[in-house]
């Protein structure tokens, strides 16, 4: 085959690599690509020391490599340096070698612009530093495990707090060093979780661990199978969070709800939950009976507002619940399904979510009908007792005056004339009438005193009044004639 003529100079000029020839460190020839990378015109580059194109931090390295190549050492492996340019500096991959020519003082330089690659590397470094900063500030433990030998690839400082051991004792360990902290009763299922995670690809589990100070802590462990680059294959990441306080709070909430539920259904008062529109969400058996519903299902179909005797009171309670969030000991009159009037004492609160949105109202209504009736009876007894006290005082004065008149009449009776005797008899008759009236009033006051000192608290006063007047009935004695 005939040898084809090849224009090597043209090929070199259009190469994507920057190529230059140096003699005694100065550029004696450069292709267009090198001029572009250096950011200068080719004419201005010729005669310059290549050393001057290199940034300060890489000049010593460049000079050392240049001397070694010219001294007959093997061509250098490519390495990265920065070139000074009129605008932004450029990262280049550089390689030095002695070209195969008759002039041993020549040195060839090849450059590849890797600025974009370095920018990407710097971005990855910044992201990695940011990620490391986030991992180091996290309260959750983040562990990366090798899929093949279960060795710990990385672990963040939060492990020191969770397990109570120095981080260095775990950095070069395996998953066995993590499993060693698992509570004995939970160990079997945790090992199964770790073993099956490579097949499941994702999973989570809650279990107990034993801190180095022997305190038991609850954790939530979430595992992920991560697909990496071909060189590193796969890894498993675990995010382990201490949920001890959260679990305690959940248990306390559960116990509180149980106590509330027990109280809700065992109290003899009416316990209720209603929507903001007034529909019953829940009501206990005592409330069903109090309002006269046939059963709970019927109650849950009903509204609470029709049971208020005075609708404005219901509006007032709602307004107070909305503004203050609660009402306490609110006296309300209700009317049952059977049209029976009830007096109740209501304590309620508005239940809201974390954002402050109203969910429902819940409260207790205590039937105080009989206690209010008893209170009115006590007031009446006290009033009746006071009245009797005042009446008895005046009756005593009248009785004393009557007795005085009778004594005076008896003293003058024998010295009276016929006319005076008629006056005497009239006065005596009037005195007897006064005595009769005094005796009747005295019986009433004695009956009131006797009744209200010994009478039990009854829900209705009518019978008590009837008993009083029954005790005051005359025993068929006729009134004295005047």
Coordinates of C-alpha atoms in Angstrom, one line a residue:
X1 CA 0.0 0.0 0.0
X2 CA 1.4 3.4 -1.0
X3 CA 2.3 5.7 1.8
X4 CA -0.2 8.5 2.0
X5 CA 1.1 12.0 2.5
X6 CA 0.0 13.3 6.0
X7 CA -0.1 16.9 7.0
X8 CA 0.8 16.4 10.7
X9 CA 1.0 20.1 11.3
X10 CA -2.6 20.6 10.2
X11 CA -3.7 17.7 12.5
X12 CA -1.9 19.2 15.5
X13 CA -3.4 22.6 14.8
X14 CA -6.9 21.2 15.0
X15 CA -6.4 18.9 18.0
X16 CA -8.7 19.4 21.0
X17 CA -5.6 19.3 23.2
X18 CA -3.4 22.3 23.6
X19 CA 0.1 21.6 22.5
X20 CA 3.2 23.7 22.9
X21 CA 7.0 23.2 22.5
X22 CA 9.3 24.8 25.0
X23 CA 13.0 25.5 24.8
X24 CA 14.6 26.6 28.0
X25 CA 11.2 27.0 29.4
X26 CA 10.0 29.4 26.7
X27 CA 7.2 28.8 24.3
X28 CA 8.6 28.5 20.8
X29 CA 5.4 27.0 19.2
X30 CA 1.8 26.5 20.3
X31 CA -1.3 25.3 18.5
X32 CA -4.5 27.3 18.4
X33 CA -6.2 25.2 21.1
X34 CA -3.4 26.0 23.6
X35 CA -3.8 29.7 22.8
X36 CA -7.5 29.4 23.5
X37 CA -7.0 27.6 26.8
X38 CA -4.4 30.3 27.8
X39 CA -6.8 33.1 26.7
X40 CA -4.2 34.9 24.7
X41 CA -3.3 35.4 21.0
X42 CA -0.7 33.0 19.7
X43 CA 1.7 35.8 18.7
X44 CA 1.8 37.1 22.3
X45 CA 2.5 33.6 23.7
X46 CA 5.6 33.0 21.7
X47 CA 8.7 33.7 23.6
X48 CA 6.9 33.7 27.0
X49 CA 8.0 31.5 29.9
X50 CA 5.4 28.8 30.3
X51 CA 6.2 29.2 34.0
X52 CA 4.5 32.6 33.9
X53 CA 1.2 31.1 32.8
X54 CA 1.0 28.9 35.9
X55 CA -0.6 30.2 39.1
X56 CA 1.7 30.7 42.1
X57 CA 0.7 27.7 44.1
X58 CA 1.6 25.3 41.2
X59 CA 4.8 26.9 40.0
X60 CA 7.2 24.9 42.2
X61 CA 5.5 21.7 41.1
X62 CA 5.8 22.6 37.5
X63 CA 9.5 23.5 37.7
X64 CA 10.2 20.2 39.5
X65 CA 8.5 18.1 36.9
X66 CA 10.2 20.1 34.1
X67 CA 13.7 19.5 35.5
X68 CA 13.0 15.8 36.0
X69 CA 11.8 15.3 32.4
X70 CA 14.7 17.1 30.9
X71 CA 17.1 15.1 33.2
X72 CA 15.9 11.9 31.4
X73 CA 13.2 10.7 33.7
X74 CA 10.1 9.0 32.4
X75 CA 7.3 11.3 31.1
X76 CA 5.1 12.5 34.0
X77 CA 1.7 11.3 34.6
X78 CA -1.0 13.9 33.9
X79 CA -1.8 16.2 36.8
X80 CA -4.0 19.2 37.3
X81 CA -2.8 22.8 37.7
X82 CA -4.3 26.2 37.2
X83 CA -3.4 28.7 34.5
X84 CA -3.5 32.4 34.9
X85 CA -5.8 34.0 32.3
X86 CA -6.9 37.6 31.7
X87 CA -10.3 36.7 33.0
X88 CA -11.0 33.7 35.2
X89 CA -8.3 31.2 35.9
X90 CA -8.6 27.8 34.1
X91 CA -8.0 24.3 35.4
X92 CA -6.0 22.2 33.0
X93 CA -4.7 18.6 32.9
X94 CA -1.0 18.9 32.0
X95 CA 1.5 16.4 30.7
X96 CA 5.2 17.0 30.0
X97 CA 7.5 14.8 27.8
X98 CA 10.5 15.1 25.6
X99 CA 9.5 14.8 21.9
X100 CA 11.3 12.4 19.6
X101 CA 13.5 15.0 17.8
X102 CA 17.1 15.6 17.2
X103 CA 17.0 18.5 19.6
X104 CA 17.1 17.2 23.2
X105 CA 16.5 20.6 24.7
X106 CA 12.9 20.7 23.5
X107 CA 10.1 19.9 25.9
X108 CA 6.5 19.2 24.8
X109 CA 3.5 20.3 26.8
X110 CA -0.1 19.0 26.3
X111 CA -3.0 20.7 28.0
X112 CA -6.7 19.6 28.4
X113 CA -9.2 22.2 29.8
X114 CA -10.8 20.5 32.8
X115 CA -12.3 23.7 34.3
X116 CA -15.9 22.3 34.0
X117 CA -14.8 19.1 35.7
X118 CA -13.2 21.0 38.6
X119 CA -16.3 23.1 39.0
X120 CA -18.4 20.0 39.2
X121 CA -15.9 18.5 41.7
X122 CA -16.0 21.7 43.8
X123 CA -19.7 21.6 43.8
X124 CA -19.7 18.0 44.9
X125 CA -17.2 18.9 47.7
X126 CA -19.4 21.8 48.8
X127 CA -22.5 19.5 48.8
X128 CA -20.5 16.9 50.7
X129 CA -19.3 19.4 53.3
X130 CA -22.8 20.6 53.7
X131 CA -24.1 17.1 54.0
X132 CA -21.4 16.3 56.6
X133 CA -22.3 19.4 58.5
X134 CA -26.0 18.4 58.4
X135 CA -25.2 14.9 59.5
X136 CA -23.0 16.1 62.3
X137 CA -25.7 18.4 63.6
X138 CA -28.5 15.8 63.4
X139 CA -29.9 14.2 66.5
X140 CA -30.7 11.1 64.6
X141 CA -28.0 8.5 64.1
X142 CA -27.1 7.9 60.4
X143 CA -25.1 4.7 59.6
X144 CA -24.0 3.4 56.2
X145 CA -23.2 -0.3 56.0
X146 CA -21.4 -2.3 53.3
X147 CA -23.8 -4.8 51.8
X148 CA -21.1 -7.5 51.5
X149 CA -19.3 -7.6 54.9
X150 CA -21.7 -5.3 56.9
X151 CA -18.8 -3.1 57.9
X152 CA -19.6 0.5 58.9
X153 CA -18.8 2.8 56.1
X154 CA -19.7 6.0 57.9
X155 CA -21.5 7.0 61.1
X156 CA -22.3 10.5 62.5
X157 CA -21.5 11.8 66.0
X158 CA -25.1 11.5 67.2
X159 CA -24.2 7.8 67.9
X160 CA -22.1 9.0 70.9
X161 CA -25.2 10.4 72.5
X162 CA -27.5 7.6 71.7
X163 CA -25.3 4.7 72.7
X164 CA -23.0 6.5 75.2
X165 CA -19.7 5.4 73.7
X166 CA -16.9 7.3 71.8
X167 CA -17.5 7.5 68.1
X168 CA -14.1 5.9 67.3
X169 CA -15.2 2.6 68.8
X170 CA -17.9 2.4 66.1
X171 CA -16.2 4.0 63.1
X172 CA -14.2 0.8 62.1
X173 CA -16.8 -1.7 63.4
X174 CA -19.6 -3.7 61.8
X175 CA -23.3 -4.0 62.3
X176 CA -22.6 -6.4 65.2
X177 CA -21.3 -3.4 67.2
X178 CA -24.7 -1.7 66.7
X179 CA -26.7 -4.9 67.5
X180 CA -24.7 -5.3 70.7
X181 CA -26.7 -2.4 72.2
X182 CA -30.1 -4.0 71.4
X183 CA -32.3 -5.1 74.3
X184 CA -32.0 -8.9 74.7
X185 CA -35.8 -9.5 74.2
X186 CA -35.8 -7.5 71.0
X187 CA -32.5 -8.8 69.5
X188 CA -34.0 -11.7 67.5
X189 CA -36.4 -9.6 65.5
X190 CA -33.9 -6.8 65.0
X191 CA -31.4 -9.2 63.5
X192 CA -34.1 -10.5 61.2
X193 CA -34.8 -7.0 60.2
X194 CA -31.2 -6.2 59.4
X195 CA -30.7 -9.5 57.5
X196 CA -33.8 -9.1 55.3
X197 CA -33.3 -5.5 54.5
X198 CA -31.1 -6.1 51.5
X199 CA -34.0 -8.0 49.9
X200 CA -36.8 -5.8 51.1
X201 CA -34.9 -2.6 50.2
X202 CA -36.8 -0.5 52.8
X203 CA -38.2 -1.2 56.2
X204 CA -38.6 0.3 59.7
X205 CA -38.8 -1.2 63.2
X206 CA -39.1 0.1 66.8
X207 CA -37.1 -1.6 69.5
X208 CA -35.2 -1.0 72.7
X209 CA -31.5 -0.4 73.3
X210 CA -29.4 -0.3 76.4
X211 CA -27.4 2.8 76.8
X212 CA -23.9 2.5 78.3
X213 CA -25.3 3.9 81.6
X214 CA -27.7 0.9 81.6
X215 CA -30.8 3.1 80.8
X216 CA -33.3 1.6 78.4
X217 CA -34.1 3.7 75.4
X218 CA -36.7 3.2 72.6
X219 CA -35.5 3.8 69.0
X220 CA -37.1 3.8 65.5
X221 CA -34.8 2.3 62.9
X222 CA -35.4 3.0 59.3
X223 CA -33.3 1.1 56.7
X224 CA -32.7 1.8 53.0
X225 CA -30.9 -0.1 50.3
X226 CA -29.0 2.4 48.3
X227 CA -27.8 1.8 44.7
X228 CA -24.4 3.4 44.3
X229 CA -22.0 3.7 41.3
X230 CA -20.6 0.5 39.7
X231 CA -17.3 0.8 41.7
X232 CA -19.0 0.9 45.1
X233 CA -22.0 -1.3 44.4
X234 CA -24.7 -1.1 47.1
X235 CA -24.9 0.0 50.7
X236 CA -27.5 0.1 53.4
X237 CA -28.3 3.3 55.2
X238 CA -29.9 3.3 58.7
X239 CA -31.5 6.3 60.3
X240 CA -32.0 5.6 64.0
X241 CA -34.0 8.0 66.1
X242 CA -34.4 8.1 69.8
X243 CA -38.2 8.0 70.4
X244 CA -38.1 7.4 74.2
X245 CA -39.8 10.7 75.1
X246 CA -42.2 10.4 72.2
X247 CA -43.2 6.9 73.3
X248 CA -43.6 8.0 76.9
X249 CA -45.9 10.8 75.7
X250 CA -47.9 8.4 73.6
X251 CA -48.3 6.0 76.5
X252 CA -49.3 8.9 78.8
X253 CA -51.8 10.1 76.2
X254 CA -53.2 6.6 75.9
X255 CA -53.5 6.2 79.6
X256 CA -55.1 9.7 79.8
X257 CA -57.6 8.8 77.1
X258 CA -58.4 5.5 78.9
X259 CA -59.0 7.4 82.1
X260 CA -61.1 9.9 80.2
X261 CA -63.0 7.1 78.5
X262 CA -63.6 5.3 81.8
X263 CA -64.8 8.6 83.3
X264 CA -66.9 9.4 80.3
X265 CA -68.9 6.2 80.5
X266 CA -68.9 5.7 84.3
X267 CA -69.9 9.2 85.5
X268 CA -73.5 9.8 86.6
X269 CA -73.3 13.2 85.0
X270 CA -74.0 13.8 81.3
X271 CA -70.7 13.7 79.4
X272 CA -70.9 14.8 75.8
X273 CA -69.0 15.8 72.6
X274 CA -70.7 18.0 70.0
X275 CA -69.7 19.5 66.7
X276 CA -69.5 23.3 66.3
X277 CA -73.0 23.0 64.6
X278 CA -74.4 21.3 67.7
X279 CA -74.7 17.7 66.5
X280 CA -73.9 15.0 69.1
X281 CA -70.6 13.2 68.3
X282 CA -70.8 11.2 71.5
X283 CA -72.8 11.1 74.7
X284 CA -72.7 8.7 77.6
X285 CA -75.6 6.6 79.0
X286 CA -76.3 9.1 81.8
X287 CA -76.8 11.8 79.2
X288 CA -79.1 9.6 77.2
X289 CA -81.3 9.1 80.3
X290 CA -81.1 12.7 81.4
X291 CA -82.4 14.1 78.1
X292 CA -84.9 11.3 77.7
X293 CA -83.6 9.6 74.5
X294 CA -84.8 6.1 73.9
X295 CA -81.2 5.0 73.1
X296 CA -77.8 6.4 72.2
X297 CA -78.3 5.9 68.4
X298 CA -81.2 8.3 68.6
X299 CA -79.2 10.8 70.6
X300 CA -76.4 10.8 68.0
X301 CA -78.9 11.8 65.3
X302 CA -79.9 14.9 67.4
X303 CA -78.8 18.5 68.0
X304 CA -78.2 19.9 71.5
X305 CA -79.5 23.4 70.9
X306 CA -83.3 22.5 70.9
X307 CA -82.9 21.4 74.5
X308 CA -82.1 24.9 75.8
X309 CA -85.2 26.5 77.3
X310 CA -83.7 29.9 76.6
X311 CA -81.9 29.8 73.2
X312 CA -79.9 33.0 74.1
X313 CA -78.1 31.1 76.9
X314 CA -76.9 28.6 74.3
X315 CA -75.6 31.4 72.1
X316 CA -73.9 32.9 75.2
X317 CA -72.2 29.6 76.0
X318 CA -71.0 29.3 72.4
X319 CA -69.6 32.8 72.3
X320 CA -67.7 32.2 75.6
X321 CA -66.3 28.9 74.3
X322 CA -65.1 30.6 71.1
X323 CA -63.5 33.5 72.9
X324 CA -62.1 32.0 76.1
X325 CA -62.0 28.3 75.0
X326 CA -64.0 27.1 78.0
X327 CA -67.0 27.7 80.3
X328 CA -67.2 26.7 83.9
X329 CA -70.2 26.0 86.1
X330 CA -72.7 27.6 83.7
X331 CA -76.2 27.4 85.1
X332 CA -78.6 26.4 82.3
X333 CA -82.3 25.3 82.1
X334 CA -83.0 22.4 79.7
X335 CA -86.2 20.8 78.7
X336 CA -86.2 17.0 78.1
X337 CA -87.9 15.1 75.3
X338 CA -90.7 14.4 77.8
X339 CA -91.0 18.2 78.3
X340 CA -89.6 18.0 81.8
X341 CA -87.6 21.0 83.0
X342 CA -84.1 20.4 84.2
X343 CA -81.6 22.7 85.8
X344 CA -78.0 21.7 84.9
X345 CA -74.5 23.0 85.6
X346 CA -72.3 22.9 82.4
X347 CA -68.5 22.9 82.3
X348 CA -67.1 22.6 78.7
X349 CA -64.1 23.4 76.6
X350 CA -63.4 23.9 72.9
X351 CA -61.1 21.2 71.4
X352 CA -58.7 22.5 68.7
X353 CA -56.0 21.0 66.6
X354 CA -52.3 22.1 66.5
X355 CA -53.1 25.0 64.1
X356 CA -55.9 26.3 66.3
X357 CA -58.8 25.1 64.1
X358 CA -61.9 24.2 66.1
X359 CA -62.6 20.4 66.1
X360 CA -65.5 20.0 68.6
X361 CA -66.8 20.9 72.0
X362 CA -66.7 18.5 75.0
X363 CA -68.0 18.9 78.5
X364 CA -70.0 17.7 81.5
X365 CA -73.6 18.6 82.5
X366 CA -74.5 18.0 86.1
X367 CA -78.2 17.7 87.0
X368 CA -78.8 20.2 89.8
X369 CA -82.6 20.3 89.7
X370 CA -83.1 18.7 93.1
X371 CA -80.3 20.6 94.7
X372 CA -81.7 23.9 93.5
X373 CA -85.1 22.9 94.8
X374 CA -83.6 22.0 98.1
X375 CA -81.8 25.3 98.2
X376 CA -85.1 27.2 97.6
X377 CA -86.7 25.1 100.4
X378 CA -83.9 26.2 102.7
X379 CA -84.4 29.8 101.8
X380 CA -88.1 29.4 102.5
X381 CA -87.5 27.7 105.8
X382 CA -85.2 30.5 106.9
X383 CA -87.8 33.1 105.9
X384 CA -90.6 31.2 107.7
X385 CA -88.4 30.9 110.8
X386 CA -87.7 34.6 110.8
X387 CA -91.4 35.4 110.4
X388 CA -92.4 33.1 113.3
X389 CA -89.8 34.7 115.5
X390 CA -91.2 38.2 114.9
X391 CA -94.8 36.9 115.3
X392 CA -94.0 35.2 118.6
X393 CA -92.5 38.4 119.9
X394 CA -95.7 40.4 119.3
X395 CA -97.9 37.5 120.5
X396 CA -96.0 37.5 123.8
X397 CA -96.7 41.2 124.2
X398 CA -100.5 40.6 123.4
X399 CA -100.7 37.7 125.9
X400 CA -99.0 39.8 128.6
X401 CA -101.4 42.7 128.0
X402 CA -104.4 40.2 128.1
X403 CA -103.3 38.8 131.4
X404 CA -102.8 42.3 132.8
X405 CA -106.4 43.3 131.8
X406 CA -107.9 40.2 133.3
X407 CA -106.1 40.8 136.6
X408 CA -107.4 44.4 136.7
X409 CA -110.9 43.3 135.9
X410 CA -110.9 40.7 138.7
X411 CA -109.8 43.3 141.2
X412 CA -112.6 45.7 140.5
X413 CA -115.4 43.1 139.9
X414 CA -117.1 43.2 143.4
X415 CA -117.2 47.0 143.5
X416 CA -119.0 47.4 140.2
X417 CA -122.6 48.6 139.8
X418 CA -125.0 47.0 137.5
X419 CA -124.1 49.2 134.6
X420 CA -120.4 48.7 135.2
X421 CA -120.9 44.9 135.3
X422 CA -122.2 45.0 131.8
X423 CA -119.1 46.9 130.7
X424 CA -117.0 44.4 132.7
X425 CA -118.6 41.5 130.9
X426 CA -118.0 43.1 127.5
X427 CA -114.4 43.8 128.3
X428 CA -114.0 40.2 129.6
X429 CA -115.5 38.9 126.3
X430 CA -113.2 41.0 124.2
X431 CA -110.2 39.8 126.2
X432 CA -111.2 36.2 125.6
X433 CA -111.5 36.9 121.9
X434 CA -108.0 38.3 121.9
X435 CA -106.8 35.2 123.8
X436 CA -108.5 32.9 121.3
X437 CA -106.9 34.8 118.3
X438 CA -103.6 34.7 120.0
X439 CA -103.8 31.0 120.6
X440 CA -104.7 30.3 116.9
X441 CA -101.7 32.4 115.6
X442 CA -99.5 30.8 118.2
X443 CA -100.5 27.3 116.8
X444 CA -99.5 28.5 113.3
X445 CA -96.1 29.7 114.4
X446 CA -95.4 26.6 116.5
X447 CA -96.4 24.4 113.5
X448 CA -94.0 26.4 111.3
X449 CA -91.2 26.1 113.8
X450 CA -91.8 22.4 114.3
X451 CA -92.0 21.6 110.6
X452 CA -89.0 23.6 109.3
X453 CA -86.8 22.4 112.1
X454 CA -87.4 18.7 111.5
X455 CA -88.8 18.5 107.9
X456 CA -86.5 16.6 105.5
X457 CA -85.4 18.3 102.2
X458 CA -88.2 17.3 99.8
X459 CA -88.1 18.3 96.2
X460 CA -91.6 19.9 96.4
X461 CA -92.7 22.4 99.0
X462 CA -96.5 22.0 98.4
X463 CA -96.7 19.0 100.7
X464 CA -94.8 20.7 103.4
X465 CA -97.2 23.7 103.4
X466 CA -100.1 21.3 103.5
X467 CA -98.7 19.5 106.5
X468 CA -98.3 22.8 108.3
X469 CA -101.9 23.8 107.9
X470 CA -103.1 20.3 108.7
X471 CA -101.4 20.5 112.1
X472 CA -103.1 23.9 112.7
X473 CA -106.6 22.5 112.2
X474 CA -109.0 23.2 115.1
X475 CA -109.9 20.2 117.2
X476 CA -113.6 20.9 116.8
X477 CA -113.6 23.4 119.7
X478 CA -116.1 26.2 119.3
X479 CA -115.0 29.8 119.5
X480 CA -116.1 31.7 122.6
X481 CA -119.2 33.8 122.1
X482 CA -119.1 37.5 122.7

